[in-house]
Coordinates of C-alpha atoms in Angstrom, one line a residue:
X1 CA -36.0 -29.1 -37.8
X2 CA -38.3 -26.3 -36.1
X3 CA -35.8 -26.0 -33.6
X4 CA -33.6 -23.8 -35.8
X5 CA -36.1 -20.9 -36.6
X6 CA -37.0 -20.3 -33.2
X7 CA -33.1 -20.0 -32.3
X8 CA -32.1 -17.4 -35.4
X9 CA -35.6 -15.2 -34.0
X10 CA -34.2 -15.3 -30.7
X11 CA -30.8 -13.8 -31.9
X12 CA -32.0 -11.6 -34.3
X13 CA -34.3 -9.9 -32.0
X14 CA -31.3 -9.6 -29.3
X15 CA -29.6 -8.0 -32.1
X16 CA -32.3 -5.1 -33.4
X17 CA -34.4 -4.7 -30.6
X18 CA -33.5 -1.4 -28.3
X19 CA -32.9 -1.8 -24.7
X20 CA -35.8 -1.4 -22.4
X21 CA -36.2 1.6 -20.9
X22 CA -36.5 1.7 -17.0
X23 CA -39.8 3.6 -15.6
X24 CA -39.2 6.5 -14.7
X25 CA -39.5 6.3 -10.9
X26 CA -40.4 9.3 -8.3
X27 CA -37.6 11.3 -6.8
X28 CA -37.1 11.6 -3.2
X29 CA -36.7 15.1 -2.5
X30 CA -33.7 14.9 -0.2
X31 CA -31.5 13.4 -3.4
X32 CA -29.1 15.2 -4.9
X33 CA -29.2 17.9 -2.1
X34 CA -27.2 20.0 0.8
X35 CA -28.7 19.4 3.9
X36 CA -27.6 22.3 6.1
X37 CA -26.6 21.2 10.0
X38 CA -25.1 18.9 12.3
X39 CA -24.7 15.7 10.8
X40 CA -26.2 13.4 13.4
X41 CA -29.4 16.2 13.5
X42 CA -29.4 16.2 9.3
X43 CA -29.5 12.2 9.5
X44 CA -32.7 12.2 11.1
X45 CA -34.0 13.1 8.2
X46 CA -33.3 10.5 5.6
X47 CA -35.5 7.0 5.5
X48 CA -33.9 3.9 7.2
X49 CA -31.3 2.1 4.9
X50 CA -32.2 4.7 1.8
X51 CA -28.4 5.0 0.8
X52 CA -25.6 2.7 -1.1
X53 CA -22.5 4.3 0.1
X54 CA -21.2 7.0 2.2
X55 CA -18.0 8.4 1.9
X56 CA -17.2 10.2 5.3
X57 CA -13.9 12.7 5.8
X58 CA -14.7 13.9 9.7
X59 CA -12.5 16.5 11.4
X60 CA -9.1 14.8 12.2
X61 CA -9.0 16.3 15.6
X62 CA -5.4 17.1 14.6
X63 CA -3.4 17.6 17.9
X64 CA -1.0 20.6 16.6
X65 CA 0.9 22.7 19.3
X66 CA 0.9 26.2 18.2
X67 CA 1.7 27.8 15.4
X68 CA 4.0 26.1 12.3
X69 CA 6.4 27.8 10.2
X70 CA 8.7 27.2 7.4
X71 CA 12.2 27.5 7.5
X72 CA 11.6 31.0 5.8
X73 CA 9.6 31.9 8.7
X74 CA 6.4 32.4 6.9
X75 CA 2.9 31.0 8.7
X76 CA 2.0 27.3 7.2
X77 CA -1.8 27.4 6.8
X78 CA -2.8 24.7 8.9
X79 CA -5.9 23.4 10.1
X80 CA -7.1 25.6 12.8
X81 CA -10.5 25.8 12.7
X82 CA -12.8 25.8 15.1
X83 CA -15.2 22.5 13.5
X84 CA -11.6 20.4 14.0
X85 CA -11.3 21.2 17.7
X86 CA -12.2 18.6 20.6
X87 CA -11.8 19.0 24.2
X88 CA -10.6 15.4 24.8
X89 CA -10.3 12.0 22.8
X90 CA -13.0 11.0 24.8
X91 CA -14.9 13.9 23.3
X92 CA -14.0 12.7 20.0
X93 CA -14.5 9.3 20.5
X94 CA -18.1 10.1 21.4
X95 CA -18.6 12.4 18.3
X96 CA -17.0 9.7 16.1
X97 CA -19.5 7.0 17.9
X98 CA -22.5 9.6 17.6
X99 CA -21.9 10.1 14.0
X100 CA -21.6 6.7 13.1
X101 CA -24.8 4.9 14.8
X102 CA -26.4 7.8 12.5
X103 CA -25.0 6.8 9.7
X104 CA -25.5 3.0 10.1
X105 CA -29.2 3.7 10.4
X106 CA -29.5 5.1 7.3
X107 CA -27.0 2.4 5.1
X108 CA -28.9 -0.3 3.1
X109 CA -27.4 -3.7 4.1
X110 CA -25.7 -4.1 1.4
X111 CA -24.3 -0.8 1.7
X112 CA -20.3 0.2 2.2
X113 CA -18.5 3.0 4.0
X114 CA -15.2 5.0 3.5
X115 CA -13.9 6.7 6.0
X116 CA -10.5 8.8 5.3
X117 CA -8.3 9.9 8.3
X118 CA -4.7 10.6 9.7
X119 CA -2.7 9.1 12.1
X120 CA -4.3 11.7 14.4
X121 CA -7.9 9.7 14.5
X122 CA -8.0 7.2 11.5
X123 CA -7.0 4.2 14.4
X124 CA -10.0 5.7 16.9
X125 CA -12.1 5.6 14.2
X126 CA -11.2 1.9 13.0
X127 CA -12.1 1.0 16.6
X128 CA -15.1 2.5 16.5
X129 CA -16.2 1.2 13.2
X130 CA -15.9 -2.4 14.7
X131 CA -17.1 -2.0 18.0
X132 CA -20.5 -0.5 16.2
X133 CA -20.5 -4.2 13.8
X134 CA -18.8 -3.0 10.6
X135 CA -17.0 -5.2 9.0
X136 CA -13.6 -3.9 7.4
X137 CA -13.0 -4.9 4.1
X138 CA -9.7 -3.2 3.3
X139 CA -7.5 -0.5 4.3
X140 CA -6.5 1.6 1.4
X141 CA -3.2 4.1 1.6
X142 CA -3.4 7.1 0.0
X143 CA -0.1 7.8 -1.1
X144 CA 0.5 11.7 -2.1
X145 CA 2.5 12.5 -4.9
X146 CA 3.1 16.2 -3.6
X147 CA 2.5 16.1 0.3
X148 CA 3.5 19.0 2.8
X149 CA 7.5 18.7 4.2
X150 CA 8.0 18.3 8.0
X151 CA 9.1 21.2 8.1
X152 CA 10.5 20.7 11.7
X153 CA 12.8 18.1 11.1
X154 CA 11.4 16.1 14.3
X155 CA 9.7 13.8 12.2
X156 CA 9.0 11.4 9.0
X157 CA 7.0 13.4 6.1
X158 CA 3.6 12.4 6.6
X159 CA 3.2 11.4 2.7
X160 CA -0.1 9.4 3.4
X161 CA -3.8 9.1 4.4
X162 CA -5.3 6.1 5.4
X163 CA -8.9 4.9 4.4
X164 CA -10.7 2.3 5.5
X165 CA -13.4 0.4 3.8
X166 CA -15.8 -1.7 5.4
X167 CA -19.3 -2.9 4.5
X168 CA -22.4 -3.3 7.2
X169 CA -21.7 -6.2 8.9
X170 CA -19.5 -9.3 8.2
X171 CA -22.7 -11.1 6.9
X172 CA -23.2 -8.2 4.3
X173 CA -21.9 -10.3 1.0
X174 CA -23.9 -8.4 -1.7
X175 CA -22.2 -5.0 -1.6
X176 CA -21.0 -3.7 -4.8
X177 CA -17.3 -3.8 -5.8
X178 CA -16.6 -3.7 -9.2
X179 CA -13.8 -5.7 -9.2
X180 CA -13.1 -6.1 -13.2
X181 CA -13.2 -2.4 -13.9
X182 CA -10.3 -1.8 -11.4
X183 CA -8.8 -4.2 -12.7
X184 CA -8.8 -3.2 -16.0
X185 CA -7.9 0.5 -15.2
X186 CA -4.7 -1.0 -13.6
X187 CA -3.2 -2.6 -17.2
X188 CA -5.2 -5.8 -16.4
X189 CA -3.2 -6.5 -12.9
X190 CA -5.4 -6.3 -9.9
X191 CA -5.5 -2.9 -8.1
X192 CA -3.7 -2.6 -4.6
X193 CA -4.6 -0.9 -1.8
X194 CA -1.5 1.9 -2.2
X195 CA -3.0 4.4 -4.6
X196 CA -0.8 7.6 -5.9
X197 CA -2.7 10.4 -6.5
X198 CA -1.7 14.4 -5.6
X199 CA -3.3 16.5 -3.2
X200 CA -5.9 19.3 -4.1
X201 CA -4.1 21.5 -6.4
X202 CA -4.1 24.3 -9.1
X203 CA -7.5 25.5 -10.6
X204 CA -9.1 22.4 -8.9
X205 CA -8.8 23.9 -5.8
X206 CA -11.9 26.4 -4.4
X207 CA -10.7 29.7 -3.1
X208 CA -12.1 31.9 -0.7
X209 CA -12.9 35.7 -1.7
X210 CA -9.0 36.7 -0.2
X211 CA -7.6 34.1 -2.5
X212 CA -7.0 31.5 0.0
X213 CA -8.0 28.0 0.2
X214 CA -12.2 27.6 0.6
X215 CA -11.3 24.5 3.0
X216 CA -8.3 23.6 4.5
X217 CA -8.5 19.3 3.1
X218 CA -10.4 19.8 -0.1
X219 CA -10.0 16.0 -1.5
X220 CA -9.0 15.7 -4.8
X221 CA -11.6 14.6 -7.4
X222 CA -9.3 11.2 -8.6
X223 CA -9.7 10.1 -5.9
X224 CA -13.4 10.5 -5.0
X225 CA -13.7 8.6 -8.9
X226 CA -12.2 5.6 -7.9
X227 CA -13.7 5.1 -4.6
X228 CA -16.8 5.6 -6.2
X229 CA -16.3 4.3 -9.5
X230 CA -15.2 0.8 -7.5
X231 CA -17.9 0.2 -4.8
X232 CA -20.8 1.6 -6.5
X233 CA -23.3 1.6 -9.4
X234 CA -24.8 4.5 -11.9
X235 CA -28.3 5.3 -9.8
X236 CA -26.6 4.5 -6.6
X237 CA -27.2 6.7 -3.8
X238 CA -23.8 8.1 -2.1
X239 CA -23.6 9.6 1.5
X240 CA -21.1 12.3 2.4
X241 CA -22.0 13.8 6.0
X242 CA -19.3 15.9 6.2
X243 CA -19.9 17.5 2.8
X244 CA -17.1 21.0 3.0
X245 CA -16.5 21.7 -0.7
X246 CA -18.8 19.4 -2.5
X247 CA -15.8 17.3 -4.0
X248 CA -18.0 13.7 -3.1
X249 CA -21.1 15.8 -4.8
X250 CA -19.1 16.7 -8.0
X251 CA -17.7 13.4 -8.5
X252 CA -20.9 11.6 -8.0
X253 CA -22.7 13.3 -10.1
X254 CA -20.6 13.3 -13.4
X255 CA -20.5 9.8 -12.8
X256 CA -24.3 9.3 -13.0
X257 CA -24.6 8.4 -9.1
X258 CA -27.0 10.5 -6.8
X259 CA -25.2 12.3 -3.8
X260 CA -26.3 13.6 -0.1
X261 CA -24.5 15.8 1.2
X262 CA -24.7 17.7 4.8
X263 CA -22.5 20.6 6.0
X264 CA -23.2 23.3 8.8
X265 CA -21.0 25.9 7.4
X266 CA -22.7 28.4 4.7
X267 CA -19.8 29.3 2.6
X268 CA -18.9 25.6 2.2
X269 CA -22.7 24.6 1.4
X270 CA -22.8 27.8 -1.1
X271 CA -18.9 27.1 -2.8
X272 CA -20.6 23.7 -3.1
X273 CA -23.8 23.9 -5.1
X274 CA -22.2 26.4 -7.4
X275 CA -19.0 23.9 -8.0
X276 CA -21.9 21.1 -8.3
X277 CA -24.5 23.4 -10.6
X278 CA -21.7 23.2 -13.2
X279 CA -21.0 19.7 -13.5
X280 CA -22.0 18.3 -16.8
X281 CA -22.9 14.2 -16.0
X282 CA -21.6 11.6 -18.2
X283 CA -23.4 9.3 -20.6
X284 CA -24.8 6.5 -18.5
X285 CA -22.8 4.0 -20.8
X286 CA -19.7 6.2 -20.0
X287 CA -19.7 5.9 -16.0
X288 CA -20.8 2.0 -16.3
X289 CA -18.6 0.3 -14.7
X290 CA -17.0 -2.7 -16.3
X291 CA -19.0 -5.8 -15.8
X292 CA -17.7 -9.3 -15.0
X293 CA -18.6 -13.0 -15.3
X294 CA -19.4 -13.0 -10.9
X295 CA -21.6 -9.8 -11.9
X296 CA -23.8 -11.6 -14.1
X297 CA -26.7 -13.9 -13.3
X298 CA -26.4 -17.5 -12.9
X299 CA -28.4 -19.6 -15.9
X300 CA -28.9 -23.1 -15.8
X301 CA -28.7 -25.5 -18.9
X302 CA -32.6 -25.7 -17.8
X303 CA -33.5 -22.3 -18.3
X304 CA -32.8 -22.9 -21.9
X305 CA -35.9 -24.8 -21.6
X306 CA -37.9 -23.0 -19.6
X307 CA -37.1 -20.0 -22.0
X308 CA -37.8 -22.1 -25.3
X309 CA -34.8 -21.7 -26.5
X310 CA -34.4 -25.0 -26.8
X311 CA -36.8 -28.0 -26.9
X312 CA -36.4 -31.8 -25.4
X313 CA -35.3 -34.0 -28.2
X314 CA -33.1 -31.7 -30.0
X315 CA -29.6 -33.3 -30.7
X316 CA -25.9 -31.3 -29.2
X317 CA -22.6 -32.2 -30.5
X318 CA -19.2 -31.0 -30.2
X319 CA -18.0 -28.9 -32.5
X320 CA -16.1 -31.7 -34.7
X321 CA -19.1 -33.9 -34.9
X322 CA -16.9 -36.7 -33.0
X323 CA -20.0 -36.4 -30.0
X324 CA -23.6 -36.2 -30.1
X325 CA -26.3 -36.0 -26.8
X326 CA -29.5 -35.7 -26.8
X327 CA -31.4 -32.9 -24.8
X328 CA -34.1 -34.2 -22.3
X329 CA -37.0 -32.4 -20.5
X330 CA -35.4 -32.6 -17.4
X331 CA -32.7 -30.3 -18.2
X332 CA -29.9 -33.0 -19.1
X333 CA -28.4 -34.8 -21.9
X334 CA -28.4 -38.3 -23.0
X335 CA -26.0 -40.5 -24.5
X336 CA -28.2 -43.8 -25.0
X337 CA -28.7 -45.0 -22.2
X338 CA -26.6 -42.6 -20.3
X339 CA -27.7 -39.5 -18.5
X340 CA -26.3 -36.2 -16.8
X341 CA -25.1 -32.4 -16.8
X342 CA -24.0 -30.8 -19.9
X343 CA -20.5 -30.8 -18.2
X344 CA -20.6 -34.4 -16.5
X345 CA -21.6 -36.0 -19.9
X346 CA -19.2 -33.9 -22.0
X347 CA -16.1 -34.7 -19.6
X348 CA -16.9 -38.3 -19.6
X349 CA -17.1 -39.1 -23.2
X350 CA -13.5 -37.1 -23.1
X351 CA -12.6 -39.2 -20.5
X352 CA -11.7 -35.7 -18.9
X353 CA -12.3 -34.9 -15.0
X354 CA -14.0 -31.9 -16.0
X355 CA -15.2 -30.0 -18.7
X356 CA -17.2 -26.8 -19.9
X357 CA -20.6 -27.7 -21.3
X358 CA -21.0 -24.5 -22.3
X359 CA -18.5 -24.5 -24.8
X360 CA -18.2 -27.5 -25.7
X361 CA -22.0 -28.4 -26.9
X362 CA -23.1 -26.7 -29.9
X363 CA -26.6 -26.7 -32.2
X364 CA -27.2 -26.7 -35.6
X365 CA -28.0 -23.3 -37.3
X366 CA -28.5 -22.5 -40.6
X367 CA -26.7 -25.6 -41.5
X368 CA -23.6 -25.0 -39.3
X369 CA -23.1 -25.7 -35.5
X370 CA -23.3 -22.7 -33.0
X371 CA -22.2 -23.1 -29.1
X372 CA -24.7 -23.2 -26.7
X373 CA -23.6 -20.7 -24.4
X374 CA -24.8 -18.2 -27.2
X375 CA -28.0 -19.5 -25.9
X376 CA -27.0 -18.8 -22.4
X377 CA -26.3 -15.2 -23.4
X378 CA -29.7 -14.9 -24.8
X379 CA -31.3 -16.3 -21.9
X380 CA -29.3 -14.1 -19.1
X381 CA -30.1 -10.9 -21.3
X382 CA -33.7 -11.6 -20.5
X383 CA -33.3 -12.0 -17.1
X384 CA -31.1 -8.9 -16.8
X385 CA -34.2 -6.9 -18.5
X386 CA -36.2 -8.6 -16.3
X387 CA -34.7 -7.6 -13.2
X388 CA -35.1 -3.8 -14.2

């Protein structure tokens, strides 16, 4: 049967050929770069929809009243600075707002945001996000492991952040989450929204020339991997424009992603591209995320055909030999007189209400039977390759 040589060649060349290489395509300048400035200003300067996900962690606007100390009377080094000051919540609302059309602007549709906040601004911000036509997807809870006593006593230990996830619009239904790889991470059990990771500690966190923290909510790198590693691709472009230490940078690029940052201040923007200079990016195969059956393309029991993988006439059977169908040029099977689907005719010789083609129909090869969905991995390889 000629069938059967055509088949093994298909295989065999799955097998031993090397994958194709992408072409090497120009670089935009303004990738994998600090862009020094305001952050509504700096967005002016990137294309329209040019990035796949931004990762924004803007000044809480934390509303402290004076000075905090611990029982020991020693100074707790709070956030003081000047960039984390507002005038109002009306100021901030129209900062957060500000920030936010920019940002749209430049997110492909298919794009997603994080933003991370406290209780001090993370519920303005939600607001925000919807009244501009996000769409939320989740809420995630950053739980810390080691977070800062109350030291007051007037209150609950604040022992979380709060991040909210949200894609362009509620008609955005391409964006990327990588659903099996979390998954997988988690021992196979889908990944919640609570995640437990310390704060900034220890030789990962950047000090200042008197010893002192660099920035005052240096996030830690775990969890810049898994929001990244879960809602983006290797090649994808990430978005932080509120850059500080660099930590979305770092993270992005070990994991094969490109990253824009913007910052105003100078010692961030320099403690930044030196913490970033020495990052060492992973193997491409090493910061792939974990592919799953929704990731893949769709192929029809007719693209068999259309491929030549398979020819009209050629006879399927089941893998006992109990069934037999004959392939047709329109992309169904036959059983005398009988036509349909691959699944419809297999689930009604069963006498079954469904059934899986796929699996069930096999060819002959090299004078045993094979199932066809080897065919079908064949046939999506190509279109994979094809697709860049």
């Amino acid at each position: 049967m000629q069938l059967q040589p055509r088949i093994l060649d298909a295989v065999e060349h799955v097998q031993l050929t090397a994958p194709v290489q992408r072409p090497v395509q120009h670089k935009a300048p303004w990738l994998d770069t600090i862009i020094k400035g305001d952050c509504v200003a700096a967005l002016n300067k990137l294309p329209d929809h040019s990035v796949d996900m931004i990762f924004a962690d803007p000044p809480y606007n934390l509303q402290l009243g004076g000075d905090l100390h611990r029982p020991d009377q020693s100074k707790v080094d709070a956030v003081d600075d000047a960039w984390d000051q507002f005038e109002s919540f009306e100021a901030y609302d129209a900062f957060t707002r500000a920030w936010m059309m920019a940002v749209r602007r430049v997110l492909k549709p298919n794009g997603t945001i994080w933003v991370i906040g406290s209780y001090h601004n993370i519920f303005r911000v939600g607001a925000k996000l919807q009244d501009l036509g996000f769409w939320i997807l989740n809420d995630v809870v950053w739980r810390k492991t080691n977070p800062m006593p109350n030291f007051r006593g007037r209150r609950f230990q604040n022992a979380h952040e709060t991040m909210i996830w949200a894609s362009r619009s509620q008609e955005s239904k391409g964006y990327t989450f990588n659903y099996e790889a979390m998954k997988a991470a988690n021992d196979d059990t889908q990944m919640r929204s609570d995640w437990l990771f310390p704060i900034c500690t220890g030789h990962e966190r950047l000090k200042n020339e008197d010893g002192g923290k660099l920035h005052p909510t240096q996030k830690p790198e775990a969890l810049l991997a898994r929001i990244i590693m879960s809602s983006t691709k290797p090649g994808d472009v990430v978005l932080d424009p509120f850059f500080g230490s660099g930590t979305t940078g770092a993270v992005a690029k070990r994991l094969n992603r490109h990253f824009v940052g913007i910052e105003r201040e100078q010692e961030y923007i320099d403690a930044a591209h030196a913490r970033i200079e020495a990052v060492k990016p992973l193997d491409i195969e090493d910061a792939t995320p974990m592919g799953g059956k929704r990731a893949e393309p769709r192929v029809a029991f007719a693209t068999l055909l259309d491929s030549n993988l398979i020819t009209a006439g050629t006879m399927l059977y089941d893998a006992r030999r109990r069934f037999s169908a004959r392939v047709r040029a329109d992309g169904t099977l036959a059983v005398g007189n009988h036509a349909g689907s691959i699944h419809r005719v297999a689930a009604e010789l069963q006498g079954f209400e469904s059934c899986n083609g796929w699996t069930f129909w096999h060819y002959e090869r090299n004078g045993g039977l094979t199932q066809i969905d080897e065919l079908r991995k064949i046939a999506r390889l190509g279109m994979q390759r094809a697709g860049g």
